[in-house]
mmCIF file of C-alpha atoms (C1' of nucleotides) in Angstrom:
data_model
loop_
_atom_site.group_PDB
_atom_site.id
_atom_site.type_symbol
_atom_site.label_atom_id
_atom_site.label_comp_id
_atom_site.label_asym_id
_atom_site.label_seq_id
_atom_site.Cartn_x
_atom_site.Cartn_y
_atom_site.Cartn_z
ATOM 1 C CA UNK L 287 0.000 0.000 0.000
ATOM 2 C CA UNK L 288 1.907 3.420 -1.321
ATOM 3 C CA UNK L 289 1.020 6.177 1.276
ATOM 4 C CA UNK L 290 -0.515 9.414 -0.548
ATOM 5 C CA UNK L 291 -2.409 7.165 -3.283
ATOM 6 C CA UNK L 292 -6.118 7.202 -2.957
ATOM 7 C CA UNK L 293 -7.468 3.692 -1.447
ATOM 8 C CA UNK L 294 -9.929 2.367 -3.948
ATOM 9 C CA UNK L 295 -12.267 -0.335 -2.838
ATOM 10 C CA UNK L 296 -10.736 -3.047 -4.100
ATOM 11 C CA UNK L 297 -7.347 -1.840 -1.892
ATOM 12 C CA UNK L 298 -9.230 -1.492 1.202
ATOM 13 C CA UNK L 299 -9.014 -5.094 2.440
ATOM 14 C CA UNK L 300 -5.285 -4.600 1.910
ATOM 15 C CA UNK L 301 -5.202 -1.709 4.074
ATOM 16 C CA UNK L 302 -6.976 -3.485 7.206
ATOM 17 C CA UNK L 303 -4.999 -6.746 6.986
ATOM 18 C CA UNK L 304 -1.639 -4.703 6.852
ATOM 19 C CA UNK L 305 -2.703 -3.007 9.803
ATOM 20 C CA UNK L 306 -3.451 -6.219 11.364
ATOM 21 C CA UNK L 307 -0.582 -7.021 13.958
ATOM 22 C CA UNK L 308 -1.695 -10.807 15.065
ATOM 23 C CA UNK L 309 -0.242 -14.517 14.224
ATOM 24 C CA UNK L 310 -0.560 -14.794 10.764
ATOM 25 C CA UNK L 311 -2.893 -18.015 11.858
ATOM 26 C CA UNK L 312 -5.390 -15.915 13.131
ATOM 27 C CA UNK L 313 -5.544 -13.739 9.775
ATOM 28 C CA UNK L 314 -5.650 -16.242 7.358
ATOM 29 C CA UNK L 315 -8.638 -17.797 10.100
ATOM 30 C CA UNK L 316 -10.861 -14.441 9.827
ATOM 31 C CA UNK L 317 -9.634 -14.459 6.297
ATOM 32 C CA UNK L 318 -11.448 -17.884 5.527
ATOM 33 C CA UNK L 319 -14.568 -16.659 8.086
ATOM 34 C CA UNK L 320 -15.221 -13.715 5.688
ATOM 35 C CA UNK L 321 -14.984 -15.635 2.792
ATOM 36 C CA UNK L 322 -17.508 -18.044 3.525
ATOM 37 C CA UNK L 323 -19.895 -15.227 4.737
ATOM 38 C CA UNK L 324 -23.044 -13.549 3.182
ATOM 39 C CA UNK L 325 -23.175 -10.382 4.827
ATOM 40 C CA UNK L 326 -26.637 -8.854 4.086
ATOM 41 C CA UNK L 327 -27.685 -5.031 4.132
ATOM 42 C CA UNK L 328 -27.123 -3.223 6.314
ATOM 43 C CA UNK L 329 -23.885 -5.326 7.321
ATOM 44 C CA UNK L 330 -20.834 -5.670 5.149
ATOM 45 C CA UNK L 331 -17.976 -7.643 4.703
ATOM 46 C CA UNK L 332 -15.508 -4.749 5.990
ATOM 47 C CA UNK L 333 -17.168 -3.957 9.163
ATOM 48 C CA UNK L 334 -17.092 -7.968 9.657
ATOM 49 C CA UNK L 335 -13.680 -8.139 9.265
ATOM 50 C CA UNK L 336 -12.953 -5.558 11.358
ATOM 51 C CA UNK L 337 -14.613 -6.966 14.011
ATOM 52 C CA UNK L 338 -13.081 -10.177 13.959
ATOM 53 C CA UNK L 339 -9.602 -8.538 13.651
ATOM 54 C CA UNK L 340 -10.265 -6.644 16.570
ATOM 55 C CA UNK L 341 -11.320 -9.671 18.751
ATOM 56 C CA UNK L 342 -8.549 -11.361 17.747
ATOM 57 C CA UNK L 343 -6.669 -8.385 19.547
ATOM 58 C CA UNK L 344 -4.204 -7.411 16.650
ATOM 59 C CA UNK L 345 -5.973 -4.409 15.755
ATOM 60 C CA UNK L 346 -7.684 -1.864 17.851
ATOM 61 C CA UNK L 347 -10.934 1.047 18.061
ATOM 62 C CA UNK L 348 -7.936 3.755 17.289
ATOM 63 C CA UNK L 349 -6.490 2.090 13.725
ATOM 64 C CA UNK L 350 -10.343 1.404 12.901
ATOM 65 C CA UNK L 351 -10.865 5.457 13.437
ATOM 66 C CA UNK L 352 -7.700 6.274 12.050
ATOM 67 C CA UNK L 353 -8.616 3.692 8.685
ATOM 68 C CA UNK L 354 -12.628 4.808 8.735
ATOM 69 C CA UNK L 355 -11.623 8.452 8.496
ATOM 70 C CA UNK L 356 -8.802 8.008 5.911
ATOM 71 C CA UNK L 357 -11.365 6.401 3.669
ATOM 72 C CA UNK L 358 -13.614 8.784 3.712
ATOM 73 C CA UNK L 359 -11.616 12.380 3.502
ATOM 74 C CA UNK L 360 -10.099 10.528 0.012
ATOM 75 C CA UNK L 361 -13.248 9.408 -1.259
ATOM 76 C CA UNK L 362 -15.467 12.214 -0.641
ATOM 77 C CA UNK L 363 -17.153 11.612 -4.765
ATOM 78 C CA UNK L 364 -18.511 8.279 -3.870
ATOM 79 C CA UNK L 365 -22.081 8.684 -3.356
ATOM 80 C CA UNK L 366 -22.021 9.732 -7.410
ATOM 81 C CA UNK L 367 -21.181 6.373 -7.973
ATOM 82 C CA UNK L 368 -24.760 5.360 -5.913
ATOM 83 C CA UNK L 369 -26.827 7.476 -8.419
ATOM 84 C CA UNK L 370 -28.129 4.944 -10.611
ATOM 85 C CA UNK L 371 -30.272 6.625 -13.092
ATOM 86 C CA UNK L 372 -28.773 7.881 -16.045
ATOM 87 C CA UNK L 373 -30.040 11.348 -16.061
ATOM 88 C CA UNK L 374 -29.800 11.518 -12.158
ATOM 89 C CA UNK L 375 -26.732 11.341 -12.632
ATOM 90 C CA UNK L 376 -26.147 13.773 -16.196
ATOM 91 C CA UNK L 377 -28.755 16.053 -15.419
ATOM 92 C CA UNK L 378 -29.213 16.676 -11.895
ATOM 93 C CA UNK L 379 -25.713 16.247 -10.730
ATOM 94 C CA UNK L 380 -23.867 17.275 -13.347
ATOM 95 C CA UNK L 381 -25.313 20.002 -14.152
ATOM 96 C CA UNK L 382 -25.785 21.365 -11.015
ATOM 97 C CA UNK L 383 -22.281 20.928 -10.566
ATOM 98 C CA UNK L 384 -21.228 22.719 -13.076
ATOM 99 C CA UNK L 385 -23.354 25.716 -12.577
ATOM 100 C CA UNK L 386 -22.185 25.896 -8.719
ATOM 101 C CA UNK L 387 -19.424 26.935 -10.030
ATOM 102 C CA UNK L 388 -19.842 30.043 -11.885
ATOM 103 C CA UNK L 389 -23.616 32.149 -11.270
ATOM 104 C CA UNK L 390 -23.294 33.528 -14.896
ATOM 105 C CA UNK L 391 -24.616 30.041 -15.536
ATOM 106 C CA UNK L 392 -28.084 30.131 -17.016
ATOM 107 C CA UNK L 393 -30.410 27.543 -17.593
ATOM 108 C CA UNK L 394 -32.010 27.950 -21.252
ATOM 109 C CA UNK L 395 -35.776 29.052 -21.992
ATOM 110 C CA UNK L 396 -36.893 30.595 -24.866
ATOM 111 C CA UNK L 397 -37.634 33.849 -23.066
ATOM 112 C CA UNK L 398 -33.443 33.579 -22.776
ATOM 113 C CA UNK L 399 -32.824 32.350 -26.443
ATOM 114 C CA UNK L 400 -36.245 32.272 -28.383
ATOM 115 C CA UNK L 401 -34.929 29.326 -30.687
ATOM 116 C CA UNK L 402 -34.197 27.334 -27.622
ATOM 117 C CA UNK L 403 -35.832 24.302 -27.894
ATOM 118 C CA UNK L 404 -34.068 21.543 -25.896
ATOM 119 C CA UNK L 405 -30.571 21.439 -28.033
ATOM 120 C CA UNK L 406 -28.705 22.718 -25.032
ATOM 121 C CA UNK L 407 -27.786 22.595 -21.384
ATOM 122 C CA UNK L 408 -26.496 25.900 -20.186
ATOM 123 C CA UNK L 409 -26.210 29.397 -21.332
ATOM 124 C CA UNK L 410 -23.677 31.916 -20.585
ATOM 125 C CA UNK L 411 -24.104 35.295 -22.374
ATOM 126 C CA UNK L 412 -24.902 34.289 -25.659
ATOM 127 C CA UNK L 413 -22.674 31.210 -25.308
ATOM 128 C CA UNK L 414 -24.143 27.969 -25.872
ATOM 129 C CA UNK L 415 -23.101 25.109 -23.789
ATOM 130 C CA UNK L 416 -23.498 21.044 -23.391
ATOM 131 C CA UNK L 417 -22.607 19.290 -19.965
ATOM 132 C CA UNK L 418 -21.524 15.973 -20.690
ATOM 133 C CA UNK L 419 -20.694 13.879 -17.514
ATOM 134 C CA UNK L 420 -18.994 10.217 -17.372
ATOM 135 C CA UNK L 421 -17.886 8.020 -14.232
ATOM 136 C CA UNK L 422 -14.517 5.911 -14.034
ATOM 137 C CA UNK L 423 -15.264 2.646 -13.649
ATOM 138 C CA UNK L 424 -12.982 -0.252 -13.374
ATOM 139 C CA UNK L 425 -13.792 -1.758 -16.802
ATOM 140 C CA UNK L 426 -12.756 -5.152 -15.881
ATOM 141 C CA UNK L 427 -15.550 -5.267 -12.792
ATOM 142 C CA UNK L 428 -18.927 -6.457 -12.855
ATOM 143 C CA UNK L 429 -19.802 -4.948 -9.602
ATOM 144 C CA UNK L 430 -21.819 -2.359 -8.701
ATOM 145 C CA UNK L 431 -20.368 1.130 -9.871
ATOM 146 C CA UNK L 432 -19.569 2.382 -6.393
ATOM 147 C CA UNK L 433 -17.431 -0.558 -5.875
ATOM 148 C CA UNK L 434 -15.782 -0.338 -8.870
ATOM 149 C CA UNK L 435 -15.525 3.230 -8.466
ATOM 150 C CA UNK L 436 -11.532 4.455 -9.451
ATOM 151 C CA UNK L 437 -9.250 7.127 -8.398
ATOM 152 C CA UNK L 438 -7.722 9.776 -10.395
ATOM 153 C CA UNK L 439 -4.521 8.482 -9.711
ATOM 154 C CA UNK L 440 -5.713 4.632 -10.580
ATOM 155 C CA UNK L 441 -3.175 1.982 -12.588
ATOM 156 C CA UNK L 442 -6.453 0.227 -13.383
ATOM 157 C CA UNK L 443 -8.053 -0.150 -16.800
ATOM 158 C CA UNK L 444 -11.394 2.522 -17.615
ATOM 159 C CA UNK L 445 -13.419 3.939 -20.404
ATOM 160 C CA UNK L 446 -15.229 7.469 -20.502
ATOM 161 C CA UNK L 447 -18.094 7.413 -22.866
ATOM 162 C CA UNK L 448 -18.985 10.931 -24.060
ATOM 163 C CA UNK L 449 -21.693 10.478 -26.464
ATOM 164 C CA UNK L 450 -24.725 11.916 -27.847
ATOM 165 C CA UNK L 451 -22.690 14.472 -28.655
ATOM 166 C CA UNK L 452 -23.922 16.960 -31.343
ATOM 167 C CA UNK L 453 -21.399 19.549 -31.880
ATOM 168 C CA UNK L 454 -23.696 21.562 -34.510
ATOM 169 C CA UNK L 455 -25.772 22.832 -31.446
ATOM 170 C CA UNK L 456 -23.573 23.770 -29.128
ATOM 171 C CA UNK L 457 -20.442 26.254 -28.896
ATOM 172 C CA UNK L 458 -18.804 24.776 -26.014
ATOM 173 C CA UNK L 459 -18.488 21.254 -24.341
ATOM 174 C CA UNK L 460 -18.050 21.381 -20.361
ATOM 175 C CA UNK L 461 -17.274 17.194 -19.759
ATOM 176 C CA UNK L 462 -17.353 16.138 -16.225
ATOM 177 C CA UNK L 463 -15.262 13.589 -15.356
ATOM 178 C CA UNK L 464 -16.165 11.719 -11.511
ATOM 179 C CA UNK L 465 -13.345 10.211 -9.677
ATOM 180 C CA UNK L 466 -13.820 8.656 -6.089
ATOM 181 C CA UNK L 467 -11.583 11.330 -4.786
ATOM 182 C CA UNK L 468 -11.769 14.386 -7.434
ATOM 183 C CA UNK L 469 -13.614 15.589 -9.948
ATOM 184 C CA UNK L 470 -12.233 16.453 -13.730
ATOM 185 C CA UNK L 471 -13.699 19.531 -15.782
ATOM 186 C CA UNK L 472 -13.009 20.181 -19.445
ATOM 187 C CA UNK L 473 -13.863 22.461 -21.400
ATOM 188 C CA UNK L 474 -13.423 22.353 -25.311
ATOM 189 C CA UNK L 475 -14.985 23.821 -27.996
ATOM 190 C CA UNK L 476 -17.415 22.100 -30.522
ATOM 191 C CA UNK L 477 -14.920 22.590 -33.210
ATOM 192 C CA UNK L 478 -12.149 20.785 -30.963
ATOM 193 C CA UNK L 479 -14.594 18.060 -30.208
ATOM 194 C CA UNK L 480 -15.380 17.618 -33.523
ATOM 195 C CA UNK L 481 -12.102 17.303 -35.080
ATOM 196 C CA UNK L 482 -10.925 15.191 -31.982
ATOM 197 C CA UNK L 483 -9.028 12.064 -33.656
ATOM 198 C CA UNK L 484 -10.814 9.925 -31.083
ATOM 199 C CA UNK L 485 -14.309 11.771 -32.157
ATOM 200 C CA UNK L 486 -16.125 8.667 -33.814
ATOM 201 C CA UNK L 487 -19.514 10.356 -35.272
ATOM 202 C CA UNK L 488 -22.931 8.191 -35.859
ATOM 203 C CA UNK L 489 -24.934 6.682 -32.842
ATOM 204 C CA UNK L 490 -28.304 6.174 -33.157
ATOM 205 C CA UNK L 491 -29.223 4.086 -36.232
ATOM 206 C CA UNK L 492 -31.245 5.826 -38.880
ATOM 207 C CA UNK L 493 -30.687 9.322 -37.226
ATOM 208 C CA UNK L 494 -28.942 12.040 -39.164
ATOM 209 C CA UNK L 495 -25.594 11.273 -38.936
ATOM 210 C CA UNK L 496 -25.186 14.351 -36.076
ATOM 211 C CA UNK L 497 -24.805 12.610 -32.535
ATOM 212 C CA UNK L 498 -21.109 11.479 -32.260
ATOM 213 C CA UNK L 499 -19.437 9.589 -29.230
ATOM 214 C CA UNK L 500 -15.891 9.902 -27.774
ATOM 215 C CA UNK L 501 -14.292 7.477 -25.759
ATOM 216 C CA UNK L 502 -11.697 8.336 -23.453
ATOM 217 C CA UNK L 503 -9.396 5.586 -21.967
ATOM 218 C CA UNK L 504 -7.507 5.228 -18.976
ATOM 219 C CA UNK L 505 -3.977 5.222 -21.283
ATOM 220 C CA UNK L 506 -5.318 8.665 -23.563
ATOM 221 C CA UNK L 507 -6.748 10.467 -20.838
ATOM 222 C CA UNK L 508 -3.343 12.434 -20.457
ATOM 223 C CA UNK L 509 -4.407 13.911 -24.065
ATOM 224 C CA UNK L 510 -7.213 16.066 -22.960
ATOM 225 C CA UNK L 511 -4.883 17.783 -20.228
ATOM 226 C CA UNK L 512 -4.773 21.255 -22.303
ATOM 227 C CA UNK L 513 -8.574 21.325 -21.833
ATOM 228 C CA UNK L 514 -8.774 21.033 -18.236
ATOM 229 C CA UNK L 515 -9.769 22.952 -15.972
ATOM 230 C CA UNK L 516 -7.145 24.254 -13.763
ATOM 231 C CA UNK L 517 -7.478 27.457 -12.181
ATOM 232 C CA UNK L 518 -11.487 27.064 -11.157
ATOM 233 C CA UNK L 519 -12.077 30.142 -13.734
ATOM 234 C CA UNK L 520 -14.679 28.548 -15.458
ATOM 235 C CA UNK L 521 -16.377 31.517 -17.140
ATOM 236 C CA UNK L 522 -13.311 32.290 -18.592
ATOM 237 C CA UNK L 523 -12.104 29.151 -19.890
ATOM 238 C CA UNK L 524 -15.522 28.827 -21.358
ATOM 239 C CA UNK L 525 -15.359 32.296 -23.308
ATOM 240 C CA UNK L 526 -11.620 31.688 -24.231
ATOM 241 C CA UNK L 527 -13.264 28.072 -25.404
ATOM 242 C CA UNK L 528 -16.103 30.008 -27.468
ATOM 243 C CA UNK L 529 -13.695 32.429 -29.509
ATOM 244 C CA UNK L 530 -11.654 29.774 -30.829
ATOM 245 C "C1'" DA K 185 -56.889 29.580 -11.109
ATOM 246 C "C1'" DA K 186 -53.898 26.549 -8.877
ATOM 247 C "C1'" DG K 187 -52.435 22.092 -7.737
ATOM 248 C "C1'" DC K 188 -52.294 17.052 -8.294
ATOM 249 C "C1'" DG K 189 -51.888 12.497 -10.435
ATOM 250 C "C1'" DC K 190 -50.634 9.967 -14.046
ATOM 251 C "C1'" DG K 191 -49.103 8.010 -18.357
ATOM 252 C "C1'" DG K 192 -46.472 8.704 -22.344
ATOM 253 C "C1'" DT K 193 -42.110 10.750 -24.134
ATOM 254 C "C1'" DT K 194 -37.563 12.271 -23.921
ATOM 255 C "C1'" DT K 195 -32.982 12.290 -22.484
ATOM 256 C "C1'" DA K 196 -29.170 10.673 -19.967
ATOM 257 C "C1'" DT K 197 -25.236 7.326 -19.299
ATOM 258 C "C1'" DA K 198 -23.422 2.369 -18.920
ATOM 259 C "C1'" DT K 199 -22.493 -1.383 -21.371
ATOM 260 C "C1'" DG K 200 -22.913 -4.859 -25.066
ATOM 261 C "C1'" DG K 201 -21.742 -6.518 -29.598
ATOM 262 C "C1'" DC K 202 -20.049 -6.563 -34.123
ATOM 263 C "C1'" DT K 203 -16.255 -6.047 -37.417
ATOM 264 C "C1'" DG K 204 -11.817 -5.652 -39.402
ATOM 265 C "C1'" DC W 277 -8.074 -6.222 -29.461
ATOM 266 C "C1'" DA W 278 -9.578 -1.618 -30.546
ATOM 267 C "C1'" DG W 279 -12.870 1.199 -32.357
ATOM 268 C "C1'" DC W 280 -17.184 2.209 -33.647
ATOM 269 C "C1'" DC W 281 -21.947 1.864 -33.357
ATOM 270 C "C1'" DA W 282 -26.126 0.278 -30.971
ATOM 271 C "C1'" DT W 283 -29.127 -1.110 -27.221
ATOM 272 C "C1'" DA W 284 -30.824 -1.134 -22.306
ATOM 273 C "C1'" DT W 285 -33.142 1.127 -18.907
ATOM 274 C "C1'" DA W 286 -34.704 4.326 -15.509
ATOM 275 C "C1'" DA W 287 -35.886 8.770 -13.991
ATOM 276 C "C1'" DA W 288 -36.933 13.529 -15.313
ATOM 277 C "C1'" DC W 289 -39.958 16.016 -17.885
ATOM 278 C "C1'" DC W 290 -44.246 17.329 -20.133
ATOM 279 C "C1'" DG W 291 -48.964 17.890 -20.913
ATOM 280 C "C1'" DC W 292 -53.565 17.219 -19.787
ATOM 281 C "C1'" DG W 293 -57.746 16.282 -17.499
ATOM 282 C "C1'" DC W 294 -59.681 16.495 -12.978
ATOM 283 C "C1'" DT W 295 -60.477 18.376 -8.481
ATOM 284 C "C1'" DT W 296 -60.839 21.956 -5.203
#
DNA sequence: AAGCGCGGTTTATATGGCTG
DNA sequence: CAGCCATATAAACCGCGCTT
């Protein structure tokens, strides 16, 4: 376990064991105890084997704290992960998010823009804008997505879908990108979407050839690094994003 | 007129599947 | 296997008739 490096889920376990200062008997014991168990709601497999590794008196109340409150200050993004409809998720978090962080924000009407009609998420001045929001998921996992939920930092494999995208309608692309522990902004312009070499267009079968997807892995993420946002100054990074 | 309930429609993301 | 396209699915939204 590297010190500084977020603790994803799956690392957790690790974490507790190491901590663990009994026989190595009595580990691999509540080791085999927690294996054969089927912890139901609203217990859980760590609290059980916490438990057991406290009766077994190698670890005590203090390193459970100390472990408990680690968790949580680096993994303050993972109720996202529990938000299991898509557009609970897109709409209501993401783009409340986004407009928490800059007021100019406006949510479109047609008394704002009288050709509004749906083809947008956010307004700013004139400036039209579409929130698109993703998750990083281990893509090797079957679990639920806040178990599988990664860290920024993560050596683990993932895929951002961005899709739906229709760059005609927009002027500006804000993506949000949820980690356990942070949470990734860019901002690029429909032009710079569009000409992305990782911009496949075509979705929906049939449809007019205008909603395009772009997938972002976890070994070309490092590409989109000029688009981030870095200094919080999101109105400006979404004018300088609208001029070009 | 204002508010409520409800069913159909739209929109969002996660993930599957095909193809070279 | 990677890349592209397509489907699954669930909640938010919308509109409308009904009630108060």
């Amino acid at each position: 376990m590297l010190r500084g490096l977020t603790v994803e889920l799956l690392e957790l376990k690790n974490r507790i064991t190491t901590s663990f200062s009994g026989t190595e008997d009595d580990l691999r014991e509540v080791l085999d105890l927690i294996e054969q168990d089927q912890p139901v709601f609203p217990f859980n497999e760590y609290e059980h084997l916490i438990c057991n590794l406290i009766e077994k008196g190698g670890l005590n109340y203090n390193q459970y704290i100390e472990i408990r409150s680690e968790y949580i200050s680096q993994n303050p993004n993972l109720w996202i992960f529990e938000i299991s409809a898509p557009r609970g998720f897109g709409e209501k978090f993401a783009q409340t998010y986004v407009k928490g962080k800059c007021s100019k924000l406006k949510t479109p009407s047609k008394k704002l823009d009288p050709n509004y009609a749906g083809e947008y998420d956010l307004w700013l001045d004139g400036i039209t804008i579409e929130v698109k929001a993703s998750r990083a998921v281990d893509s090797n996992s079957e679990e639920p997505l806040y178990v599988k939920a990664l860290a920024r930092d993560t050596n683990r494999q993932f895929i951002m879908n961005f899709q739906q995208l229709k760059p005609q309608y927009c002027d500006v692309f804000i993506w949000v990108a949820v980690f356990r522990d942070e949470i990734v902004l860019w901002i690029m312009s429909s032009d710079e979407v569009e000409k992305n070499p990782f911009y496949s267009k075509g979705q929906h079968r049939g449809n007019k050839g205008n909603e395009g997807q772009l997938h972002i892995k976890h070994d070309k993420i490092h590409l989109f690094s000029k688009y981030e946002l870095k200094d919080d100054d999101l109105e400006g990074a979404i004018r300088k994003a609208a001029k070009g």
